Short mmCIF file of C-alpha atoms in Angstrom, two decimals:
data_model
loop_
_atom_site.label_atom_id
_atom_site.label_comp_id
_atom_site.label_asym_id
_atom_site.label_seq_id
_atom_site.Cartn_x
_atom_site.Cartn_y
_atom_site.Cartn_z
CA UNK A 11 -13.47 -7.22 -35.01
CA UNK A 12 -10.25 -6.29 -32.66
CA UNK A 13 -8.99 -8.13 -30.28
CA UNK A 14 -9.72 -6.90 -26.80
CA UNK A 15 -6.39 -5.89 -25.08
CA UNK A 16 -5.86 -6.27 -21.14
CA UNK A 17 -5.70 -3.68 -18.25
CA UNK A 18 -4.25 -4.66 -14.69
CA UNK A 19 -4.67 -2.91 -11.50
CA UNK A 20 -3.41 -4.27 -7.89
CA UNK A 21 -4.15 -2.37 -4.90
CA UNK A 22 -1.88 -2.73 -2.06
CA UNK A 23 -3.75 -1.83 0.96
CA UNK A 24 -3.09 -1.86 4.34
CA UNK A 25 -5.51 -4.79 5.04
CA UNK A 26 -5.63 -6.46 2.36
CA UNK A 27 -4.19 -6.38 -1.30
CA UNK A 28 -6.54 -6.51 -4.57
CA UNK A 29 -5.76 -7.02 -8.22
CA UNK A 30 -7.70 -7.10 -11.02
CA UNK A 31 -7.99 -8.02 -14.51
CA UNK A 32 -10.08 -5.69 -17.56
CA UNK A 33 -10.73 -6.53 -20.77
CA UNK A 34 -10.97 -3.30 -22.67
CA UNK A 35 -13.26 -3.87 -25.98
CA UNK A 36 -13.61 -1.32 -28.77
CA UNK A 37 -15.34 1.34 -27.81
CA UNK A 38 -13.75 1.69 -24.44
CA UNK A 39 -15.88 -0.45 -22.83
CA UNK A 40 -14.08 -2.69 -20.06
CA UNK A 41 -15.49 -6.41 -18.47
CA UNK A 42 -13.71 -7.25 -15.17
CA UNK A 43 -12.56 -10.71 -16.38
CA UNK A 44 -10.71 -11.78 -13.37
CA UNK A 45 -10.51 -10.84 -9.87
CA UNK A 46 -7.48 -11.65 -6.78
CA UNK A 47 -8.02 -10.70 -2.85
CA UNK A 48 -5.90 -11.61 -0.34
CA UNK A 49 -5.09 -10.32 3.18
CA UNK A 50 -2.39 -7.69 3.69
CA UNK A 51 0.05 -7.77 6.30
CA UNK A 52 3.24 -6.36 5.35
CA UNK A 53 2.36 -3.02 5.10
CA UNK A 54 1.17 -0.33 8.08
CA UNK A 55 -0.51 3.04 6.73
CA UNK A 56 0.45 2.62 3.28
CA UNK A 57 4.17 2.17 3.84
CA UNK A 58 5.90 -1.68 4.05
CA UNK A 59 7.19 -2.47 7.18
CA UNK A 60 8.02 -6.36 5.95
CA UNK A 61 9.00 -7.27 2.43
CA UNK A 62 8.79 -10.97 2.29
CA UNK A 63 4.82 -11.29 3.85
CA UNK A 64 4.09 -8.26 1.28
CA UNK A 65 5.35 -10.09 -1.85
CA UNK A 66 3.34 -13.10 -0.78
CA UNK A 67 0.68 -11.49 -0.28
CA UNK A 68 0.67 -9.60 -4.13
CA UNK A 69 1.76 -13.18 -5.10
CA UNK A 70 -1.60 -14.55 -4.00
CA UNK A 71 -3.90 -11.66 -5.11
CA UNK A 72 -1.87 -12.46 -8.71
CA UNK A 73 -2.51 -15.91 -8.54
CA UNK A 74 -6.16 -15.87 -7.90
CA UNK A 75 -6.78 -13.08 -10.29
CA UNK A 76 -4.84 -14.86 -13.26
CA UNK A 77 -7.12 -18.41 -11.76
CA UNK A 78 -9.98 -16.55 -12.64
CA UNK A 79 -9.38 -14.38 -15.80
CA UNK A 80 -7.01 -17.08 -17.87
CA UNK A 81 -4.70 -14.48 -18.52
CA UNK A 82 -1.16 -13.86 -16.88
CA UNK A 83 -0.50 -10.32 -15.35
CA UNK A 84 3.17 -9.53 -16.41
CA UNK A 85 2.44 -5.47 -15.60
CA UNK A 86 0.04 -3.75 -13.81
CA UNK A 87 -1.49 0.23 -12.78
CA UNK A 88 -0.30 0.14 -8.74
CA UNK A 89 -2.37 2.03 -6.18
CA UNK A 90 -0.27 4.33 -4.02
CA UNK A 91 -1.05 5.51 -0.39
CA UNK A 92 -0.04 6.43 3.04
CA UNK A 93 1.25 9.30 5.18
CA UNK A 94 4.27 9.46 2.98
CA UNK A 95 2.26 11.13 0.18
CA UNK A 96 1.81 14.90 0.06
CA UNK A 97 1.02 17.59 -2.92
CA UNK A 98 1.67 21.23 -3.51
CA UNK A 99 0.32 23.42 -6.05
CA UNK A 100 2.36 25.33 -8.58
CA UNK A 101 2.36 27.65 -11.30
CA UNK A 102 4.22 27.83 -14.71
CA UNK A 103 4.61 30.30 -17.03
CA UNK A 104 5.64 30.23 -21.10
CA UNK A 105 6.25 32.37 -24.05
CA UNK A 106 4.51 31.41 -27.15
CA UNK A 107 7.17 33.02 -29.65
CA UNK A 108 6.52 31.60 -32.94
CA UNK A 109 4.68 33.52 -35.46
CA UNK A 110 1.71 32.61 -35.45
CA UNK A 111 1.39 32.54 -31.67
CA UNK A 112 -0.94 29.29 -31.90
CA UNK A 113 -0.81 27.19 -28.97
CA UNK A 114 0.28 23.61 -29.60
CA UNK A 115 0.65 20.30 -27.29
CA UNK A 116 4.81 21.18 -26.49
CA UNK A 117 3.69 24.91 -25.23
CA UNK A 118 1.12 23.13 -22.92
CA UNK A 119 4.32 20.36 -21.84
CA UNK A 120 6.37 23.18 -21.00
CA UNK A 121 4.29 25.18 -18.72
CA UNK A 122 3.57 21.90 -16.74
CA UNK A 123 7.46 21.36 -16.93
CA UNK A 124 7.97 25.13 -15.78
CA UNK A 125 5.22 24.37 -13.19
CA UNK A 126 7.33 21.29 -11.74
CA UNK A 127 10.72 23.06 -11.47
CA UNK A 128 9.55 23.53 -7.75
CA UNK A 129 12.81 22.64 -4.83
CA UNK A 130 12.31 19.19 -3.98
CA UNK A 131 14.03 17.36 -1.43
CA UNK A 132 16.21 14.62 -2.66
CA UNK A 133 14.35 12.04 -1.19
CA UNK A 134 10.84 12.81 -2.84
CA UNK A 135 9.66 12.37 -5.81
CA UNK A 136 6.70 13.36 -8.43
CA UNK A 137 3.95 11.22 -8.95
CA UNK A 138 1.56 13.22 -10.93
CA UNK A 139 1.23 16.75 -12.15
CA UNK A 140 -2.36 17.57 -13.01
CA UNK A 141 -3.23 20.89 -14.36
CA UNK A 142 -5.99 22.75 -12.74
CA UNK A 143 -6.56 25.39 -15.03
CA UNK A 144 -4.75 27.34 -17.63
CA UNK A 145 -4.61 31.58 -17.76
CA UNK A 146 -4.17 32.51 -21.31
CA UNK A 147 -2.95 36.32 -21.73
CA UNK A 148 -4.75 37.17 -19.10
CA UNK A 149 -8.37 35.10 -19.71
CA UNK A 150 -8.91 32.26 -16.85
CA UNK A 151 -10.45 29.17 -16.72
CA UNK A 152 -9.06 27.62 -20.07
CA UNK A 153 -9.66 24.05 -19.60
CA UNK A 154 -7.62 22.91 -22.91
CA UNK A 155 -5.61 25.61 -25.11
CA UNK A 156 -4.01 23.75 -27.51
CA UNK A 157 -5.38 24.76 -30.74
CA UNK A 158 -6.16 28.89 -28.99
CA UNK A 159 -4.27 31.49 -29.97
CA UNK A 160 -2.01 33.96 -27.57
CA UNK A 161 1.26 35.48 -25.92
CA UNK A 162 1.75 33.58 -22.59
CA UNK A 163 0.42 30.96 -21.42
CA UNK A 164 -0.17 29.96 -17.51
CA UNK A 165 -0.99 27.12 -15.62
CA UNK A 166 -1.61 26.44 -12.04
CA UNK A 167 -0.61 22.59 -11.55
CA UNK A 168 -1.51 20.31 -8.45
CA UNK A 169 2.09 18.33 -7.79
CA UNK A 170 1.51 14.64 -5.75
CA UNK A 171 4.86 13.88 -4.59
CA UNK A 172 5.93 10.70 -2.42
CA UNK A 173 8.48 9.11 -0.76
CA UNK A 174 11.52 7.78 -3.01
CA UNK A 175 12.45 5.05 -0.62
CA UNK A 176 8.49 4.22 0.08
CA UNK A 177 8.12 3.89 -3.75
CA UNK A 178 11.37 1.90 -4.37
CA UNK A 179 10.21 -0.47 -1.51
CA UNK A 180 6.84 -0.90 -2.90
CA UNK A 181 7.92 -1.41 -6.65
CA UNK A 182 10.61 -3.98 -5.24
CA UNK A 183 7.41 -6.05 -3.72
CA UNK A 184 6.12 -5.97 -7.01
CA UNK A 185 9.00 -7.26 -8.60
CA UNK A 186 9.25 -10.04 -5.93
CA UNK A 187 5.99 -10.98 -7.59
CA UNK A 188 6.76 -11.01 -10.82
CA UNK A 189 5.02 -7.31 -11.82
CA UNK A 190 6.32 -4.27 -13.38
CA UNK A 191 4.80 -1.27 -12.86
CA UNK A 192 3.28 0.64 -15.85
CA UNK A 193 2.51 3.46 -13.36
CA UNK A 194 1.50 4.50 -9.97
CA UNK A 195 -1.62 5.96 -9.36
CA UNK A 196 -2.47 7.66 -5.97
CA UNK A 197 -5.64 5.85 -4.14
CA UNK A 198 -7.69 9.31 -4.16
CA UNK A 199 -7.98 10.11 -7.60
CA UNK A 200 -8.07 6.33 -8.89
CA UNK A 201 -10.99 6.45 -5.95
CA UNK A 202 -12.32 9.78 -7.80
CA UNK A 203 -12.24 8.03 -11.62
CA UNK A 204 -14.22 4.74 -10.38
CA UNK A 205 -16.70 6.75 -8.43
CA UNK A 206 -17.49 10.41 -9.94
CA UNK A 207 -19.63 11.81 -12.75
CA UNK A 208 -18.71 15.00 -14.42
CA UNK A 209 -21.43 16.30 -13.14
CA UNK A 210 -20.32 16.08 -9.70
CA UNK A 211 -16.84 16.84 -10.57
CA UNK A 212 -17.76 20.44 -11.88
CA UNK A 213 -19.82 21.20 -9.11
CA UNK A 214 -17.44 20.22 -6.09
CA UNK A 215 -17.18 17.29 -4.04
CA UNK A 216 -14.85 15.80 -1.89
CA UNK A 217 -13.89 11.74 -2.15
CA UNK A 218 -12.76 10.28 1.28
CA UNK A 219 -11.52 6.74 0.43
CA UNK A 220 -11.42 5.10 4.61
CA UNK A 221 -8.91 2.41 4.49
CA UNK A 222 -7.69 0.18 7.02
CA UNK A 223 -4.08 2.40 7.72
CA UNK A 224 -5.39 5.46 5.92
CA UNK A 225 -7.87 7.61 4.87
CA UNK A 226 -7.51 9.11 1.39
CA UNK A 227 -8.81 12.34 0.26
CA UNK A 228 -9.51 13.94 -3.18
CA UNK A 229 -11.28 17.43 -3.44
CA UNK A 230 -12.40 17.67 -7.01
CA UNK A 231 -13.47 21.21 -8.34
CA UNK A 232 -14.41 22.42 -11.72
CA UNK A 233 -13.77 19.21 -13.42
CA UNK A 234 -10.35 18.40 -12.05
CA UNK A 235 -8.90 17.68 -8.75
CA UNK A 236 -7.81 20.79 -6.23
CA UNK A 237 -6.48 18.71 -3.21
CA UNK A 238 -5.47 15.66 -2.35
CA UNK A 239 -4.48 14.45 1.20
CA UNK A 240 -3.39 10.92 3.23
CA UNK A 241 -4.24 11.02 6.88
CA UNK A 242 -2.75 8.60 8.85
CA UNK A 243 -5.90 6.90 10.40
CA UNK A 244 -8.66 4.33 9.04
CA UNK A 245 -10.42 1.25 10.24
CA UNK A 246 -7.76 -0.49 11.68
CA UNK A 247 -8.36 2.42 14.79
CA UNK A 248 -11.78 1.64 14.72
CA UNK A 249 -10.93 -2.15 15.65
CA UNK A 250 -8.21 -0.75 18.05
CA UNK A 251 -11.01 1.10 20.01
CA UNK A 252 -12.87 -1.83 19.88
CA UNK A 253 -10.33 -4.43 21.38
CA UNK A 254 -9.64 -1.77 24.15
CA UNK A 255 -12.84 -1.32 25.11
CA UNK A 256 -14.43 -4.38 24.85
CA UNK A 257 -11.18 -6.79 26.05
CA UNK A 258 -11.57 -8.10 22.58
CA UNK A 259 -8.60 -9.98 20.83
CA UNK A 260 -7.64 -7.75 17.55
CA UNK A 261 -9.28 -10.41 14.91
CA UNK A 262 -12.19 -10.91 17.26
CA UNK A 263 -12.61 -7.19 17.60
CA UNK A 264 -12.46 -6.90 13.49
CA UNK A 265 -15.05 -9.60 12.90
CA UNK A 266 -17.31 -7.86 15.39
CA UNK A 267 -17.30 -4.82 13.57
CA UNK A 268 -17.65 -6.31 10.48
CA UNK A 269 -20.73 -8.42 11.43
CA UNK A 270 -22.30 -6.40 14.47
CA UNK A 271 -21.06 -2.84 13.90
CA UNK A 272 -23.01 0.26 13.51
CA UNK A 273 -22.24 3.70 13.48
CA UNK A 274 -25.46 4.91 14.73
CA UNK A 275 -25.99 4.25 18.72
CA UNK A 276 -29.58 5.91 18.30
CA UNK A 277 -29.91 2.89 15.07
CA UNK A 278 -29.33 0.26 17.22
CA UNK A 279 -32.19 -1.53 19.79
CA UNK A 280 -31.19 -0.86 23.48
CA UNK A 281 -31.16 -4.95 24.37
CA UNK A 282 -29.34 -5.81 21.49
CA UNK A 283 -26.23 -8.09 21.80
CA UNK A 284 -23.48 -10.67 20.26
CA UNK A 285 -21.61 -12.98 21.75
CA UNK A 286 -18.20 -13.64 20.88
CA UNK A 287 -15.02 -15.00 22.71
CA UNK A 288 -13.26 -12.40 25.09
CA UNK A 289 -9.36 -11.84 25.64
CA UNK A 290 -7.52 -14.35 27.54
CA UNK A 291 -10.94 -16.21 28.24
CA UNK A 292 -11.06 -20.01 27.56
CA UNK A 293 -14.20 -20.22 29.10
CA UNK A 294 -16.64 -19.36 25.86
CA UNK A 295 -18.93 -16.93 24.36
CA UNK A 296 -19.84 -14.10 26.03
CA UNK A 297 -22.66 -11.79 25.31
CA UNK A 298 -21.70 -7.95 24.49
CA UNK A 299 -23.74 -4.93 23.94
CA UNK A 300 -24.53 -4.11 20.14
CA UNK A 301 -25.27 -0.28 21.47
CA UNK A 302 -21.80 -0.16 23.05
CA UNK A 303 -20.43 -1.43 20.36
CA UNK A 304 -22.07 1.20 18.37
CA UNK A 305 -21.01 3.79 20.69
CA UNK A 306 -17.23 2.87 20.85
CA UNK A 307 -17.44 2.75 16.58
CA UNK A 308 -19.11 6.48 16.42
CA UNK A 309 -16.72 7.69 18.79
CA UNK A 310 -13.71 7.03 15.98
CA UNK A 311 -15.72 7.55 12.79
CA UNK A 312 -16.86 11.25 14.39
CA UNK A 313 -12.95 11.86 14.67
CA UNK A 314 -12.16 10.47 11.38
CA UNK A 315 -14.98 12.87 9.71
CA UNK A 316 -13.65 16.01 11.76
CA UNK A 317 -10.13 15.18 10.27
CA UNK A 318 -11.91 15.12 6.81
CA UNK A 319 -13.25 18.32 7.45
CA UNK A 320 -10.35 20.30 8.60
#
């Protein structure tokens, strides 16, 4: 029987960083064997505002994952978010001029190739090209033509570029901690993999992963993704909203949400309260409205949804 080998992932969020550890037995089967958390502070909608808290904090998600799991993560899959992120989609076009006009792995490579030879600006860079369908002398919707025969070949390609310096900045955290990075995988298609069928992938469906900075979108169509998408708002403006409204300090306001929150008003019974400590007030507890506290919560998650939707 084989040895099972290792997979590591580490998701550097906004709010808080995760890594984790797979064992992937034969068959393809994978057991979550170890498992790091730690809170996030170096980082504000996806990009890193401070280097030093951000490395400490990958540092501890390491630690407790490799606690856990026995094993020591040398190289990990990253997660990669935030405003910086944006996608195009582009098409590429090749000859197939040998004799046998059979389509082989290297045609496929260089349409995607032809498809990426897009203008760039020097400071961006690709991330992932992902094929969204292939055209075939004419005939659409070829999901996989190596092995088909034919003239030209086509492919429309969905391009995920990102930030050079955002990238560099985030890989150097990494290092800090004593990772390399195998590769970088955008939060809404890793967020599409862990939580789609094929069945739902064919038919349509849209992911929206709400973060605490950002709120990452996939639209996944005929089996592959379409459109992807980082807006620039997640929970951390729900807690904003929160601490404004209610005179709540920020980590007062967050645990309030956390334990009290709903997004429902109508869900929520009229005489309902909490009681936590206000801003500024040494005086104690004081009671607050669950249904306001509802009210101020729908308020942002209605806006978050309407950005989804446009």
């Amino acid at each position: 029987m084989s040895t099972p080998h290792t997979v590591v992932g580490i998701d550097v969020g906004t709010t808080k960083v995760c890594a984790l550890i797979g064992e992937v037995a034969e068959g393809g089967m994978l057991q979550i064997v170890g498992v790091g958390v730690a809170p996030s502070r170096g980082l504000r909608k996806g990009n890193v505002v401070n280097m030093s808290e951000t490395i400490t904090a990958i540092s501890a998600a390491v630690e407790r994952a490799e606690r856990i799991s026995g094993y020591e993560i040398g190289r990990a899959f990253v997660s990669l978010a935030g405003e910086h992120v944006s996608a195009i989609n582009s098409r590429g076009v090749v000859a197939v001029t040998r004799g046998d006009h059979a389509i082989d792995q290297e045609d496929v490579d260089r349409a995607l190739a032809g498809a990426q030879a897009v203008a760039l600006p020097h400071n961006r860079q690709v991330i992932h090209i992902i094929p969204r369908g292939y055209t075939l002398d004419g005939q659409e919707g070829v999901h996989s033509p190596a092995g088909m025969y034919g003239f030209k070949l086509e492919v429309e390609a969905h391009i995920i570029t990102a930030s050079s310096a955002s990238v560099q900045n985030l890989t150097q955290c990494l290092r800090g901690a004593g990772v390399e990075v195998d590769e970088f995988v955008i939060n809404p298609l890793a967020s599409g993999e862990a939580v789609l069928s094929a069945s739902e992938r064919d038919m349509g469906v849209v992911v929206a992963d709400i973060g605490g900075g950002t709120t990452d979108i996939g639209i996944f169509i005929d089996g592959t993704v379409w459109h992807t998408a980082v807006l620039a708002v997640g929970g951390n403006q729900v807690t904003n909203d929160i601490a404004m409204g209610l005179r709540l300090p920020f980590d007062v306001a967050e645990a309030a949400k956390i334990e009290h929150g709903h997004a429902q008003p109508d869900a929520v019974p009229p005489n309902a309260s909490f009681q936590v400590k206000a801003f500024g007030d040494e005086a104690g507890l004081h009671p607050f409205s669950r249904r306001e506290l509802a009210y101020i919560i729908s308020a942002r998650v209605e806006e978050i949804f309407e950005l989804i939707l446009q």
